[in-house]
Amino acid sequence: VVERARAGRGWAVAGSVEEVRDAIDRYREAGFGEVILLNHFWGTDKQAHMEHFSRFMEDVAPGFKD
């Protein structure tokens, strides 16, 4: 998933928790106030989608609470 996202469009963010936080920080510094999680790289397994969303909320999102 990470390799496909990195090889894709310039707006895609993928990587370790720290890499994703750093990338989102750069968008925030540029004035963006929202992040949209696209799930088209995750296949069709709904349980896997929920796990990805949950991981983002548990591992990445807490670093951005204002």
mmCIF file of C-alpha atoms in Angstrom:
data_model
loop_
_atom_site.group_PDB
_atom_site.id
_atom_site.type_symbol
_atom_site.label_atom_id
_atom_site.label_comp_id
_atom_site.label_asym_id
_atom_site.label_seq_id
_atom_site.Cartn_x
_atom_site.Cartn_y
_atom_site.Cartn_z
ATOM 1 C CA VAL A 1 0.000 0.000 0.000
ATOM 2 C CA VAL A 2 2.723 2.480 0.977
ATOM 3 C CA GLU A 3 4.728 1.869 -2.181
ATOM 4 C CA ARG A 4 1.668 2.291 -4.408
ATOM 5 C CA ALA A 5 0.686 5.523 -2.664
ATOM 6 C CA ARG A 6 4.190 6.960 -2.852
ATOM 7 C CA ALA A 7 4.423 6.097 -6.544
ATOM 8 C CA GLY A 8 1.036 7.681 -7.258
ATOM 9 C CA ARG A 9 -0.157 11.246 -7.183
ATOM 10 C CA GLY A 10 1.799 13.949 -5.425
ATOM 11 C CA TRP A 11 -1.009 14.545 -2.932
ATOM 12 C CA ALA A 12 -0.971 11.007 -1.536
ATOM 13 C CA VAL A 13 0.457 10.632 1.956
ATOM 14 C CA ALA A 14 1.729 7.250 3.108
ATOM 15 C CA GLY A 15 4.406 5.923 5.404
ATOM 16 C CA SER A 16 5.158 5.429 9.063
ATOM 17 C CA VAL A 17 3.168 7.273 11.720
ATOM 18 C CA GLU A 18 5.926 9.878 11.927
ATOM 19 C CA GLU A 19 6.096 10.314 8.137
ATOM 20 C CA VAL A 20 2.330 10.778 7.889
ATOM 21 C CA ARG A 21 2.290 13.259 10.778
ATOM 22 C CA ASP A 22 5.133 15.234 9.175
ATOM 23 C CA ALA A 23 3.341 15.328 5.823
ATOM 24 C CA ILE A 24 0.080 16.452 7.426
ATOM 25 C CA ASP A 25 1.996 19.093 9.374
ATOM 26 C CA ARG A 26 3.303 20.519 6.095
ATOM 27 C CA TYR A 27 -0.267 20.754 4.768
ATOM 28 C CA ARG A 28 -1.409 22.427 8.000
ATOM 29 C CA GLU A 29 1.432 24.945 7.764
ATOM 30 C CA ALA A 30 0.243 25.721 4.234
ATOM 31 C CA GLY A 31 -3.219 26.543 5.607
ATOM 32 C CA PHE A 32 -5.134 23.318 5.107
ATOM 33 C CA GLY A 33 -7.516 22.438 7.938
ATOM 34 C CA GLU A 34 -8.878 19.038 6.935
ATOM 35 C CA VAL A 35 -7.597 15.622 5.913
ATOM 36 C CA ILE A 36 -9.636 13.251 3.791
ATOM 37 C CA LEU A 37 -8.758 9.580 4.075
ATOM 38 C CA LEU A 38 -9.224 7.874 0.730
ATOM 39 C CA ASN A 39 -9.539 4.133 0.835
ATOM 40 C CA HIS A 40 -9.043 3.198 -2.803
ATOM 41 C CA PHE A 41 -5.594 1.717 -2.091
ATOM 42 C CA TRP A 42 -6.995 -0.657 0.548
ATOM 43 C CA GLY A 43 -8.848 -3.162 -1.616
ATOM 44 C CA THR A 44 -12.421 -4.287 -0.952
ATOM 45 C CA ASP A 45 -12.219 -5.872 2.508
ATOM 46 C CA LYS A 46 -14.455 -3.723 4.737
ATOM 47 C CA GLN A 47 -12.814 -5.021 7.911
ATOM 48 C CA ALA A 48 -9.401 -3.963 6.601
ATOM 49 C CA HIS A 49 -10.819 -0.509 5.839
ATOM 50 C CA MET A 50 -12.055 -0.157 9.416
ATOM 51 C CA GLU A 51 -8.665 -1.262 10.737
ATOM 52 C CA HIS A 52 -6.889 1.357 8.609
ATOM 53 C CA PHE A 53 -9.285 4.109 9.696
ATOM 54 C CA SER A 54 -8.978 3.043 13.338
ATOM 55 C CA ARG A 55 -5.194 2.976 13.152
ATOM 56 C CA PHE A 56 -5.147 6.492 11.722
ATOM 57 C CA MET A 57 -7.438 7.753 14.477
ATOM 58 C CA GLU A 58 -5.438 6.005 17.219
ATOM 59 C CA ASP A 59 -1.887 6.595 15.980
ATOM 60 C CA VAL A 60 -1.878 9.708 13.788
ATOM 61 C CA ALA A 61 -4.870 11.900 14.619
ATOM 62 C CA PRO A 62 -4.108 12.444 18.333
ATOM 63 C CA GLY A 63 -1.048 14.445 17.320
ATOM 64 C CA PHE A 64 -3.301 17.058 15.727
ATOM 65 C CA LYS A 65 -5.865 17.772 18.416
ATOM 66 C CA ASP A 66 -6.013 21.522 18.942
#
